[in-house]
Amino acid sequence: MSETKQGRIVKVAGPVVVAEGMAGARMYDVVHVSKLNIIGEIVELHGDLASIQVYEETTGIGPGEPVVDTGAPLSVELGPGLIESIYDGIQRPLDLLVELEGERMSRGSALPGLNREKKWHFIPTVTNGTKVGPGDIIGEVQETMLVQHKIMVPIGVEGTLQRINEGDYTVVETIGVVVADDRTETELKLMQEWPVRNARQTIKRLAPNAILVTGQRVIDTFFPIAKGGTACVPGPFGAGKTVVQHQLAKWIDADIVVYVGCGERGNEMTDVLMEFPKLKDPRSGEPLMQRSVLIANTSNMPVAAREASVYTGITIAEYFRDMGYVVALMADSTSRWAEAMREISTRLEEMPAEEGYPAYLAARIAAFYERAGRVLCCGSPEREGALSIIGAVSPPGGDLSDSVVQATLHVVKVFWSLKGELAYKRHFPAIDWLTSYSFYKQYLKECFENKDQGLEMEELTTQAMSLLEQEAELLEIVRLVGAEALSPKDRLALETSRSIREDILHQNAFHKVDTYTSMDKQYEMLKTVLHFHKQALAAIETGVETAEIFKLPVREEIARAKYIPHEFVTKVAEIRDTIDEHIKQLHPSTV
Amino acid sequence: MPAIKEYQTVTSISGPLMLVEMVDEAKYGHIVDIEFGDGSIRHGQILQVENDKVLVQVFEGTRGIDVTNSTVRFLAKPLELAVSPDILGRVFNGLGEPKDDGPAIIPDKRMDINSKPINPYARNYPNEFIQTGISSIDGLNPLVRGQKLPIFSGAGLPHDQITAQIARQATILGEGKEEFAVVFAAMGITFEAAQFFIDDLHQTGAIERAVMFINLANDPAIERIATPRFALTAAEYLAYELDMHVLVILNDMTNYCEALREISAARKEVPGRRGYPGYLYTDLATIYERAGRIKGKKGSITMVPVLTMPEDDKTHPVPDLTGYITEGQIILSRPLHRKGISPPVDVLPSLSRLKDKGIGEGKTREDHADLYNQLYAAYARGKECQELATIMGEAALSEEDKKYMTFANKFEARYVSQDYYENRSIETTLDLGWELLSMFENAELKRIDVQLIEKYMPKFRKT
Ligand SMILES: Nc1ncnc2c1ncn2[C@@H]1O[C@H](COP(=O)(O)OP(=O)(O)OP(=O)(O)O)[C@@H](O)[C@H]1O
Ligand SMILES: [Mg+2]
């Protein structure tokens, strides 16, 4: 513990304040600014001058006012009570702030991240006398129906466990002690703290080896994300980044979801707050809110806290990963985070690199995504955790040469490129199938219990993708010489591609059935569309007119397959029989 | 209250900025009065304080200010608007001072024009459909109460008519149709454009429920930075203290952004795209995010900002950053305007993000969502065919393509196009959609639920 330092303000320029008399303070120490006790963080030191990024509005503050160094870095509180919370960028609970201070954010509020009064029932999983070390799980708290919160020994604590008891505790009461070899005792609590700018420790990184099912067809079938993987969703305004992020937060097959609304709209967070308690997790049937943590630092909230919000989010996500869970973090939008960095950097009068962003932009982005991964967690029992990061990027004018997009593409393994033109046609999700990619495709086949089905799925996706590529070429020809130039087979390829686009890739997030498609149903749908293609091809070869084939009523059934609820997935398979029948009627001699 | 201090220590002036030295107790964001030798007064706001040096932006511009004869008075408070119910029906200048010949406002209270951000947890999701009577909005991009939905226009396009029509016709359906109070902020627009809007309010009698803040093209440019904030402060007062539903029209946000750019350039800040400051997004968000509904409050703020896209380019920073903050956009198209389609709403890139919770059974009609999805799909395809036909000639189109092209033409002429004084009910708009779609087979209407087709279509099918 360093002694508390007090300096005084010499300069105020928007979100940056400079104070003198700060010799001895450390970089990234949290400070309290002015009598209002506004929270800030030291981001630059020059002699006894400290530049501070302030997490709240600075109107009314001026030179001469005090600055007090807390001597501690910006940290989050980790423990039971995180789930179902909604925090601002520096972990202040927004719901409690409304109760305490009304509907608008006032300054200098100091509410702790975790509720101090609430009692949690703690059940030890190890006995007194056990030798414990960092990361060891010593007990559990059933935090919500969906989340069993594992209580871990904090990093740096090692020794023999004593006086651990089952019981009801608040997060700050002592649940046991660890006696080190030199007889010093450390009290254990349900809560621990961690500085947000440092990644939490792990034993080692492992390569991702499994898909995280999202129920979104274009994603799962064509560009899947892995457990522990990283993805980026760039696109112009209105292209559907937020809807993709919300859809994933709702349906992704993760144990814990951390959603960071970073510099985006207030109503989007309200939307999540209203929807999630109502929506049921497709696997457990419990409300989705019971596995979610929300961080909302909207665009009109202070810029510096926006910069911190992604770190607050990722630290909470890492903490759950360390329990051995599969965690997914969505950050919407990382561009706003980068812009916050830029704004602070400008006020610090740093040398700008491209587009005014600081030179360290790419390094910060890379370091952030590096906190994702499948890992071997610290401590016993031995366990694996995974943390996936899905970041939205909002480039100016939708231009992908933007610095933030480029820096992100250097590090992520999945790219879902949202195209304005697709969104204007209301083709949603507007993920461009020709330029998007995923490095995790090879794990798709493992999603199926039946090995052959997995292999078949792999073939089907390859075939579908090559049809879509063929379509792009054929459309080019049509544009040059007209549709007349196409052979019947080419026309079929165009029709099948249209069917892939409209009946499979297109997915309405707001339709009660279409919003989520199980992996089995995705397989059946793709298989059915390609079955039609195969049968139609055979018919064409025997001389059937394409016009006759395209008119078949079964095509409407294929188009409506997306609205068949998962329970009736066999009905999707049955469409293939209808296809056979219809085609047979066109040309009885072929089958 | 701290004592007001006076200084005659202006040391330099550059562009709209003024540096005052040897000041103590200046606070960031507070305002100053600058008095000249002849007794006239200008207003300024503190942009930066460093030791005893204070950087002030002068709203009325610095022309004529000299360093020796000016007295700067530090008022030790932020910019405020004096409010009372009497602001209704009044016209103010861009700095919130009465501009009509009415009496001074005897304030109930003074409100900081930079209100504190709404805690996202306190927001109530906008979900009440507003009928504007304009099909291309109501049918395809519905506006809901508490939404911020800008109009992206261009020089010479009829955005003034459209905003006037919205202000005139906007109603909430259901019993006791509630009327909106209108807050209008003019920023750097012409006298004619502002007067057109005000006259319209007079004609309908809506003027009694309106408050206007007018900064015209020949008024001081820097003042525009404050104008929308004054307007929104008035709106917040009406919405959250007098329980009114308020429609705020901000016209033209491009001029606002230019004023901001001027300040940024004078401060020699690192410029962002096209010289606009890097914090333009954040700055605009502090304006646009003031729209909304708040739990436990009866009133609401619905916002329709207008902006002109330089060179009709929607990737220009002003429309681009606006689109990233607002809940959709209504885009006007020059080609449609030339074709004589009015209002020339470019349906495809236009969007209302809050529509989904504002429409459907009990709000508009059960078929609304499926219907607009289908209209969009058919029009998007028709538009492609229109384009193909212009490149290759109509002969190159297949029969099916031709059908879609016909649909697109009819859709533009009948659905999008309507008179500025035609107020279509939502039923009329929805039925018009069915009627236009009746040229397709049921099987082609893949986006509409089969049961809805069976229920609504038969009426429109000619045998
Ligand atoms: N899968 C989908 N199904 C149906 N509609 C969708 C889908 N995806 C997007 N949309 C529509 O597109 C609109 C815009 O999407 P969204 O808000 O996600 O855009 P965005 O890329 O996040 O934009 P911004 O960058 O401005 O935040 C939504 O309000 C919705 O109407
Ligand atoms: Mg978004």
PDB file of N, CA, C and O in Angstrom, chain A residues 10-12 14 60-61 65 94 103-105 238 263 265-267 271 306 336 395-397 424-426 479 498 502 559-560, chain B residues 27-28 49 51 116-117 119 125 281-282 285 289 297 314 320 323-327 348 350 353 357 376 381 384 392 445-446 448:
ATOM      1  N   VAL A  10      -4.092  21.669 -12.255  1.00  0.00           N
ATOM      2  CA  VAL A  10      -3.589  22.865 -12.930  1.00  0.00           C
ATOM      3  C   VAL A  10      -4.264  23.083 -14.281  1.00  0.00           C
ATOM      4  O   VAL A  10      -4.237  24.180 -14.828  1.00  0.00           O
ATOM      5  N   LYS A  11      -4.898  22.027 -14.817  1.00  0.00           N
ATOM      6  CA  LYS A  11      -5.475  22.190 -16.152  1.00  0.00           C
ATOM      7  C   LYS A  11      -6.697  21.281 -16.302  1.00  0.00           C
ATOM      8  O   LYS A  11      -6.682  20.137 -15.832  1.00  0.00           O
ATOM      9  N   VAL A  12      -7.729  21.786 -16.975  1.00  0.00           N
ATOM     10  CA  VAL A  12      -8.884  20.957 -17.316  1.00  0.00           C
ATOM     11  C   VAL A  12      -9.191  21.159 -18.792  1.00  0.00           C
ATOM     12  O   VAL A  12      -9.396  22.286 -19.240  1.00  0.00           O
ATOM     13  N   GLY A  14     -11.733  19.112 -21.182  1.00  0.00           N
ATOM     14  CA  GLY A  14     -12.645  18.004 -21.440  1.00  0.00           C
ATOM     15  C   GLY A  14     -12.376  16.857 -20.500  1.00  0.00           C
ATOM     16  O   GLY A  14     -12.258  17.057 -19.287  1.00  0.00           O
ATOM     17  N   GLY A  60     -17.451  22.538 -14.598  1.00  0.00           N
ATOM     18  CA  GLY A  60     -17.490  23.113 -13.254  1.00  0.00           C
ATOM     19  C   GLY A  60     -16.251  22.823 -12.436  1.00  0.00           C
ATOM     20  O   GLY A  60     -16.156  23.209 -11.277  1.00  0.00           O
ATOM     21  N   ILE A  61     -15.298  22.114 -13.041  1.00  0.00           N
ATOM     22  CA  ILE A  61     -14.065  21.812 -12.314  1.00  0.00           C
ATOM     23  C   ILE A  61     -12.961  22.736 -12.823  1.00  0.00           C
ATOM     24  O   ILE A  61     -12.915  23.040 -14.015  1.00  0.00           O
ATOM     25  N   GLU A  65      -8.317  22.762  -7.479  1.00  0.00           N
ATOM     26  CA  GLU A  65      -9.081  21.741  -6.762  1.00  0.00           C
ATOM     27  C   GLU A  65      -8.204  20.506  -6.523  1.00  0.00           C
ATOM     28  O   GLU A  65      -7.246  20.250  -7.244  1.00  0.00           O
ATOM     29  N   LEU A  94     -25.886   0.065 -12.560  1.00  0.00           N
ATOM     30  CA  LEU A  94     -26.792   1.092 -13.068  1.00  0.00           C
ATOM     31  C   LEU A  94     -28.172   1.013 -12.455  1.00  0.00           C
ATOM     32  O   LEU A  94     -28.839   2.019 -12.253  1.00  0.00           O
ATOM     33  N   GLU A 103     -33.076   9.046 -12.561  1.00  0.00           N
ATOM     34  CA  GLU A 103     -32.921   8.492 -13.907  1.00  0.00           C
ATOM     35  C   GLU A 103     -31.721   9.020 -14.678  1.00  0.00           C
ATOM     36  O   GLU A 103     -31.418   8.539 -15.750  1.00  0.00           O
ATOM     37  N   ARG A 104     -31.050  10.033 -14.136  1.00  0.00           N
ATOM     38  CA  ARG A 104     -29.870  10.530 -14.831  1.00  0.00           C
ATOM     39  C   ARG A 104     -28.607  10.253 -14.028  1.00  0.00           C
ATOM     40  O   ARG A 104     -28.654  10.169 -12.808  1.00  0.00           O
ATOM     41  N   MET A 105     -27.499  10.118 -14.756  1.00  0.00           N
ATOM     42  CA  MET A 105     -26.237   9.790 -14.112  1.00  0.00           C
ATOM     43  C   MET A 105     -25.716  11.028 -13.398  1.00  0.00           C
ATOM     44  O   MET A 105     -25.500  12.053 -14.024  1.00  0.00           O
ATOM     45  N   GLY A 238     -26.436   0.463 -39.626  1.00  0.00           N
ATOM     46  CA  GLY A 238     -27.665  -0.176 -40.065  1.00  0.00           C
ATOM     47  C   GLY A 238     -27.472  -1.505 -40.776  1.00  0.00           C
ATOM     48  O   GLY A 238     -28.434  -2.092 -41.273  1.00  0.00           O
ATOM     49  N   GLY A 263     -20.259   2.628 -25.998  1.00  0.00           N
ATOM     50  CA  GLY A 263     -20.472   3.830 -26.807  1.00  0.00           C
ATOM     51  C   GLY A 263     -21.559   3.688 -27.837  1.00  0.00           C
ATOM     52  O   GLY A 263     -21.498   4.315 -28.883  1.00  0.00           O
ATOM     53  N   ARG A 265     -26.098   2.837 -28.434  1.00  0.00           N
ATOM     54  CA  ARG A 265     -27.364   3.472 -28.059  1.00  0.00           C
ATOM     55  C   ARG A 265     -27.934   2.997 -26.721  1.00  0.00           C
ATOM     56  O   ARG A 265     -27.868   1.812 -26.406  1.00  0.00           O
ATOM     57  N   GLY A 266     -28.531   3.927 -26.004  1.00  0.00           N
ATOM     58  CA  GLY A 266     -29.176   3.586 -24.742  1.00  0.00           C
ATOM     59  C   GLY A 266     -30.308   2.593 -24.933  1.00  0.00           C
ATOM     60  O   GLY A 266     -30.428   1.613 -24.187  1.00  0.00           O
ATOM     61  N   ASN A 267     -31.111   2.811 -25.969  1.00  0.00           N
ATOM     62  CA  ASN A 267     -32.273   1.940 -26.158  1.00  0.00           C
ATOM     63  C   ASN A 267     -31.890   0.499 -26.471  1.00  0.00           C
ATOM     64  O   ASN A 267     -32.664  -0.421 -26.221  1.00  0.00           O
ATOM     65  N   ASP A 271     -33.391  -2.664 -24.594  1.00  0.00           N
ATOM     66  CA  ASP A 271     -33.926  -3.793 -25.336  1.00  0.00           C
ATOM     67  C   ASP A 271     -33.443  -5.114 -24.716  1.00  0.00           C
ATOM     68  O   ASP A 271     -34.230  -6.009 -24.424  1.00  0.00           O
ATOM     69  N   ARG A 306     -15.936   4.766 -21.182  1.00  0.00           N
ATOM     70  CA  ARG A 306     -16.161   3.919 -22.350  1.00  0.00           C
ATOM     71  C   ARG A 306     -14.868   3.165 -22.678  1.00  0.00           C
ATOM     72  O   ARG A 306     -14.891   1.984 -22.993  1.00  0.00           O
ATOM     73  N   ARG A 336     -15.917   2.397 -31.055  1.00  0.00           N
ATOM     74  CA  ARG A 336     -16.163   3.473 -30.068  1.00  0.00           C
ATOM     75  C   ARG A 336     -15.120   3.438 -28.968  1.00  0.00           C
ATOM     76  O   ARG A 336     -14.761   4.463 -28.399  1.00  0.00           O
ATOM     77  N   PRO A 395     -16.689   1.028 -39.026  1.00  0.00           N
ATOM     78  CA  PRO A 395     -15.761   1.899 -39.759  1.00  0.00           C
ATOM     79  C   PRO A 395     -16.482   3.071 -40.424  1.00  0.00           C
ATOM     80  O   PRO A 395     -17.623   2.925 -40.854  1.00  0.00           O
ATOM     81  N   PRO A 396     -15.818   4.224 -40.533  1.00  0.00           N
ATOM     82  CA  PRO A 396     -16.417   5.371 -41.214  1.00  0.00           C
ATOM     83  C   PRO A 396     -16.837   4.983 -42.629  1.00  0.00           C
ATOM     84  O   PRO A 396     -16.058   4.379 -43.372  1.00  0.00           O
ATOM     85  N   GLY A 397     -18.079   5.285 -42.960  1.00  0.00           N
ATOM     86  CA  GLY A 397     -18.563   4.998 -44.300  1.00  0.00           C
ATOM     87  C   GLY A 397     -18.549   3.518 -44.651  1.00  0.00           C
ATOM     88  O   GLY A 397     -18.684   3.155 -45.818  1.00  0.00           O
ATOM     89  N   TYR A 424     -29.763  -3.229 -47.409  1.00  0.00           N
ATOM     90  CA  TYR A 424     -30.786  -2.425 -48.088  1.00  0.00           C
ATOM     91  C   TYR A 424     -31.819  -3.323 -48.749  1.00  0.00           C
ATOM     92  O   TYR A 424     -32.975  -2.952 -48.879  1.00  0.00           O
ATOM     93  N   LYS A 425     -31.379  -4.501 -49.190  1.00  0.00           N
ATOM     94  CA  LYS A 425     -32.335  -5.443 -49.788  1.00  0.00           C
ATOM     95  C   LYS A 425     -33.034  -6.239 -48.705  1.00  0.00           C
ATOM     96  O   LYS A 425     -33.746  -7.182 -48.998  1.00  0.00           O
ATOM     97  N   ARG A 426     -32.743  -5.922 -47.471  1.00  0.00           N
ATOM     98  CA  ARG A 426     -33.291  -6.634 -46.318  1.00  0.00           C
ATOM     99  C   ARG A 426     -32.911  -8.109 -46.358  1.00  0.00           C
ATOM    100  O   ARG A 426     -33.685  -8.971 -45.957  1.00  0.00           O
ATOM    101  N   ARG A 479     -25.170  -9.761 -66.627  1.00  0.00           N
ATOM    102  CA  ARG A 479     -25.040  -8.313 -66.708  1.00  0.00           C
ATOM    103  C   ARG A 479     -24.411  -7.892 -68.042  1.00  0.00           C
ATOM    104  O   ARG A 479     -24.726  -6.846 -68.589  1.00  0.00           O
ATOM    105  N   ARG A 498     -30.124 -18.854 -55.455  1.00  0.00           N
ATOM    106  CA  ARG A 498     -31.139 -17.959 -54.896  1.00  0.00           C
ATOM    107  C   ARG A 498     -31.818 -18.627 -53.698  1.00  0.00           C
ATOM    108  O   ARG A 498     -32.032 -18.018 -52.654  1.00  0.00           O
ATOM    109  N   GLU A 502     -31.998 -17.147 -50.083  1.00  0.00           N
ATOM    110  CA  GLU A 502     -33.263 -16.699 -49.497  1.00  0.00           C
ATOM    111  C   GLU A 502     -33.803 -17.673 -48.462  1.00  0.00           C
ATOM    112  O   GLU A 502     -34.455 -17.269 -47.501  1.00  0.00           O
ATOM    113  N   ALA A 559     -39.024 -23.135 -49.280  1.00  0.00           N
ATOM    114  CA  ALA A 559     -38.857 -21.760 -48.806  1.00  0.00           C
ATOM    115  C   ALA A 559     -39.425 -21.582 -47.404  1.00  0.00           C
ATOM    116  O   ALA A 559     -38.945 -20.759 -46.628  1.00  0.00           O
ATOM    117  N   ARG A 560     -40.460 -22.327 -47.081  1.00  0.00           N
ATOM    118  CA  ARG A 560     -41.088 -22.139 -45.773  1.00  0.00           C
ATOM    119  C   ARG A 560     -40.527 -23.076 -44.698  1.00  0.00           C
ATOM    120  O   ARG A 560     -40.984 -23.041 -43.554  1.00  0.00           O
TER     121      ARG A 560
ATOM    122  N   LYS B  27     -13.773  27.790 -14.104  1.00  0.00           N
ATOM    123  CA  LYS B  27     -14.124  26.378 -14.160  1.00  0.00           C
ATOM    124  C   LYS B  27     -14.445  25.970 -15.592  1.00  0.00           C
ATOM    125  O   LYS B  27     -15.128  26.705 -16.313  1.00  0.00           O
ATOM    126  N   TYR B  28     -14.016  24.785 -15.933  1.00  0.00           N
ATOM    127  CA  TYR B  28     -14.280  24.240 -17.265  1.00  0.00           C
ATOM    128  C   TYR B  28     -15.791  24.210 -17.542  1.00  0.00           C
ATOM    129  O   TYR B  28     -16.577  23.825 -16.681  1.00  0.00           O
ATOM    130  N   VAL B  49      -9.075  25.361 -19.213  1.00  0.00           N
ATOM    131  CA  VAL B  49      -8.446  26.218 -18.199  1.00  0.00           C
ATOM    132  C   VAL B  49      -7.099  25.608 -17.897  1.00  0.00           C
ATOM    133  O   VAL B  49      -7.007  24.408 -17.628  1.00  0.00           O
ATOM    134  N   ASN B  51      -3.874  26.620 -15.421  1.00  0.00           N
ATOM    135  CA  ASN B  51      -3.419  27.570 -14.409  1.00  0.00           C
ATOM    136  C   ASN B  51      -4.323  28.805 -14.440  1.00  0.00           C
ATOM    137  O   ASN B  51      -5.517  28.676 -14.233  1.00  0.00           O
ATOM    138  N   LYS B 116     -27.683  15.876 -17.813  1.00  0.00           N
ATOM    139  CA  LYS B 116     -26.862  14.695 -17.534  1.00  0.00           C
ATOM    140  C   LYS B 116     -27.377  13.514 -18.347  1.00  0.00           C
ATOM    141  O   LYS B 116     -28.567  13.431 -18.646  1.00  0.00           O
ATOM    142  N   PRO B 117     -26.471  12.581 -18.700  1.00  0.00           N
ATOM    143  CA  PRO B 117     -26.916  11.444 -19.508  1.00  0.00           C
ATOM    144  C   PRO B 117     -27.988  10.613 -18.786  1.00  0.00           C
ATOM    145  O   PRO B 117     -27.938  10.442 -17.572  1.00  0.00           O
ATOM    146  N   ASN B 119     -29.492   7.418 -17.465  1.00  0.00           N
ATOM    147  CA  ASN B 119     -29.017   6.085 -17.076  1.00  0.00           C
ATOM    148  C   ASN B 119     -29.758   5.066 -17.954  1.00  0.00           C
ATOM    149  O   ASN B 119     -30.990   5.067 -17.985  1.00  0.00           O
ATOM    150  N   TYR B 125     -38.412   1.389 -23.310  1.00  0.00           N
ATOM    151  CA  TYR B 125     -38.225   1.142 -24.738  1.00  0.00           C
ATOM    152  C   TYR B 125     -39.347   1.769 -25.555  1.00  0.00           C
ATOM    153  O   TYR B 125     -40.518   1.565 -25.256  1.00  0.00           O
ATOM    154  N   TYR B 281     -18.501  12.177 -33.172  1.00  0.00           N
ATOM    155  CA  TYR B 281     -19.460  11.120 -32.815  1.00  0.00           C
ATOM    156  C   TYR B 281     -19.994  11.323 -31.400  1.00  0.00           C
ATOM    157  O   TYR B 281     -21.205  11.341 -31.163  1.00  0.00           O
ATOM    158  N   THR B 282     -19.060  11.504 -30.457  1.00  0.00           N
ATOM    159  CA  THR B 282     -19.457  11.667 -29.062  1.00  0.00           C
ATOM    160  C   THR B 282     -20.299  12.921 -28.883  1.00  0.00           C
ATOM    161  O   THR B 282     -21.308  12.917 -28.180  1.00  0.00           O
ATOM    162  N   ALA B 285     -23.707  12.375 -30.197  1.00  0.00           N
ATOM    163  CA  ALA B 285     -24.450  11.459 -29.319  1.00  0.00           C
ATOM    164  C   ALA B 285     -25.057  12.206 -28.136  1.00  0.00           C
ATOM    165  O   ALA B 285     -26.167  11.899 -27.703  1.00  0.00           O
ATOM    166  N   GLU B 289     -28.939  11.343 -28.240  1.00  0.00           N
ATOM    167  CA  GLU B 289     -29.370  10.411 -27.181  1.00  0.00           C
ATOM    168  C   GLU B 289     -30.318  11.074 -26.179  1.00  0.00           C
ATOM    169  O   GLU B 289     -30.790  10.429 -25.252  1.00  0.00           O
ATOM    170  N   LYS B 297     -42.124   8.253 -16.328  1.00  0.00           N
ATOM    171  CA  LYS B 297     -42.450   9.603 -16.788  1.00  0.00           C
ATOM    172  C   LYS B 297     -43.497   9.485 -17.882  1.00  0.00           C
ATOM    173  O   LYS B 297     -43.423   8.591 -18.725  1.00  0.00           O
ATOM    174  N   LYS B 314     -23.758   9.739 -48.515  1.00  0.00           N
ATOM    175  CA  LYS B 314     -24.123   9.366 -47.152  1.00  0.00           C
ATOM    176  C   LYS B 314     -22.942   8.829 -46.352  1.00  0.00           C
ATOM    177  O   LYS B 314     -23.058   8.595 -45.156  1.00  0.00           O
ATOM    178  N   ASP B 320     -22.881   9.978 -41.826  1.00  0.00           N
ATOM    179  CA  ASP B 320     -22.317   8.694 -41.379  1.00  0.00           C
ATOM    180  C   ASP B 320     -22.391   8.579 -39.854  1.00  0.00           C
ATOM    181  O   ASP B 320     -22.929   7.613 -39.321  1.00  0.00           O
ATOM    182  N   GLY B 323     -25.984   8.437 -38.618  1.00  0.00           N
ATOM    183  CA  GLY B 323     -26.581   7.111 -38.813  1.00  0.00           C
ATOM    184  C   GLY B 323     -26.100   6.106 -37.795  1.00  0.00           C
ATOM    185  O   GLY B 323     -26.827   5.181 -37.425  1.00  0.00           O
ATOM    186  N   TYR B 324     -24.874   6.288 -37.325  1.00  0.00           N
ATOM    187  CA  TYR B 324     -24.336   5.381 -36.318  1.00  0.00           C
ATOM    188  C   TYR B 324     -24.960   5.614 -34.935  1.00  0.00           C
ATOM    189  O   TYR B 324     -24.753   4.826 -34.023  1.00  0.00           O
ATOM    190  N   ILE B 325     -25.645   6.743 -34.768  1.00  0.00           N
ATOM    191  CA  ILE B 325     -26.210   7.040 -33.448  1.00  0.00           C
ATOM    192  C   ILE B 325     -27.733   6.940 -33.436  1.00  0.00           C
ATOM    193  O   ILE B 325     -28.331   6.453 -32.480  1.00  0.00           O
ATOM    194  N   THR B 326     -28.347   7.406 -34.522  1.00  0.00           N
ATOM    195  CA  THR B 326     -29.804   7.460 -34.526  1.00  0.00           C
ATOM    196  C   THR B 326     -30.397   6.070 -34.735  1.00  0.00           C
ATOM    197  O   THR B 326     -29.692   5.133 -35.072  1.00  0.00           O
ATOM    198  N   GLU B 327     -31.691   5.986 -34.553  1.00  0.00           N
ATOM    199  CA  GLU B 327     -32.356   4.691 -34.678  1.00  0.00           C
ATOM    200  C   GLU B 327     -32.975   4.543 -36.058  1.00  0.00           C
ATOM    201  O   GLU B 327     -34.166   4.330 -36.212  1.00  0.00           O
ATOM    202  N   LEU B 348     -35.173   1.743 -49.983  1.00  0.00           N
ATOM    203  CA  LEU B 348     -34.277   0.637 -49.618  1.00  0.00           C
ATOM    204  C   LEU B 348     -33.250   1.009 -48.545  1.00  0.00           C
ATOM    205  O   LEU B 348     -33.156   0.315 -47.542  1.00  0.00           O
ATOM    206  N   SER B 350     -33.416   3.406 -46.495  1.00  0.00           N
ATOM    207  CA  SER B 350     -34.065   3.983 -45.317  1.00  0.00           C
ATOM    208  C   SER B 350     -34.373   2.863 -44.339  1.00  0.00           C
ATOM    209  O   SER B 350     -34.515   1.708 -44.725  1.00  0.00           O
ATOM    210  N   ARG B 353     -35.194   1.426 -36.986  1.00  0.00           N
ATOM    211  CA  ARG B 353     -34.758   0.278 -36.191  1.00  0.00           C
ATOM    212  C   ARG B 353     -35.720  -0.072 -35.087  1.00  0.00           C
ATOM    213  O   ARG B 353     -35.602  -1.140 -34.502  1.00  0.00           O
ATOM    214  N   LYS B 357     -41.066  -3.306 -32.503  1.00  0.00           N
ATOM    215  CA  LYS B 357     -41.860  -3.356 -31.275  1.00  0.00           C
ATOM    216  C   LYS B 357     -43.019  -2.375 -31.300  1.00  0.00           C
ATOM    217  O   LYS B 357     -43.807  -2.324 -30.369  1.00  0.00           O
ATOM    218  N   TYR B 376     -40.520  -4.969 -49.243  1.00  0.00           N
ATOM    219  CA  TYR B 376     -39.096  -4.713 -49.389  1.00  0.00           C
ATOM    220  C   TYR B 376     -38.451  -5.687 -50.362  1.00  0.00           C
ATOM    221  O   TYR B 376     -37.708  -5.298 -51.258  1.00  0.00           O
ATOM    222  N   ARG B 381     -35.975  -6.430 -55.547  1.00  0.00           N
ATOM    223  CA  ARG B 381     -35.774  -7.176 -56.783  1.00  0.00           C
ATOM    224  C   ARG B 381     -36.201  -6.346 -57.989  1.00  0.00           C
ATOM    225  O   ARG B 381     -35.520  -6.299 -59.008  1.00  0.00           O
ATOM    226  N   GLU B 384     -33.592  -3.824 -58.909  1.00  0.00           N
ATOM    227  CA  GLU B 384     -32.478  -4.419 -59.663  1.00  0.00           C
ATOM    228  C   GLU B 384     -32.857  -4.547 -61.129  1.00  0.00           C
ATOM    229  O   GLU B 384     -32.049  -4.297 -62.024  1.00  0.00           O
ATOM    230  N   MET B 392     -29.294  -2.634 -70.177  1.00  0.00           N
ATOM    231  CA  MET B 392     -29.361  -3.573 -71.309  1.00  0.00           C
ATOM    232  C   MET B 392     -30.624  -3.421 -72.155  1.00  0.00           C
ATOM    233  O   MET B 392     -30.791  -4.105 -73.143  1.00  0.00           O
ATOM    234  N   LEU B 445     -45.120 -14.986 -52.577  1.00  0.00           N
ATOM    235  CA  LEU B 445     -45.077 -14.121 -51.401  1.00  0.00           C
ATOM    236  C   LEU B 445     -44.511 -14.887 -50.210  1.00  0.00           C
ATOM    237  O   LEU B 445     -45.180 -15.147 -49.224  1.00  0.00           O
ATOM    238  N   LYS B 446     -43.237 -15.266 -50.365  1.00  0.00           N
ATOM    239  CA  LYS B 446     -42.619 -16.167 -49.392  1.00  0.00           C
ATOM    240  C   LYS B 446     -42.432 -15.543 -48.019  1.00  0.00           C
ATOM    241  O   LYS B 446     -42.238 -16.239 -47.049  1.00  0.00           O
ATOM    242  N   ILE B 448     -44.571 -13.729 -46.433  1.00  0.00           N
ATOM    243  CA  ILE B 448     -45.818 -13.529 -45.679  1.00  0.00           C
ATOM    244  C   ILE B 448     -46.380 -14.882 -45.235  1.00  0.00           C
ATOM    245  O   ILE B 448     -46.419 -15.839 -46.001  1.00  0.00           O
TER     246      ILE B 448
END
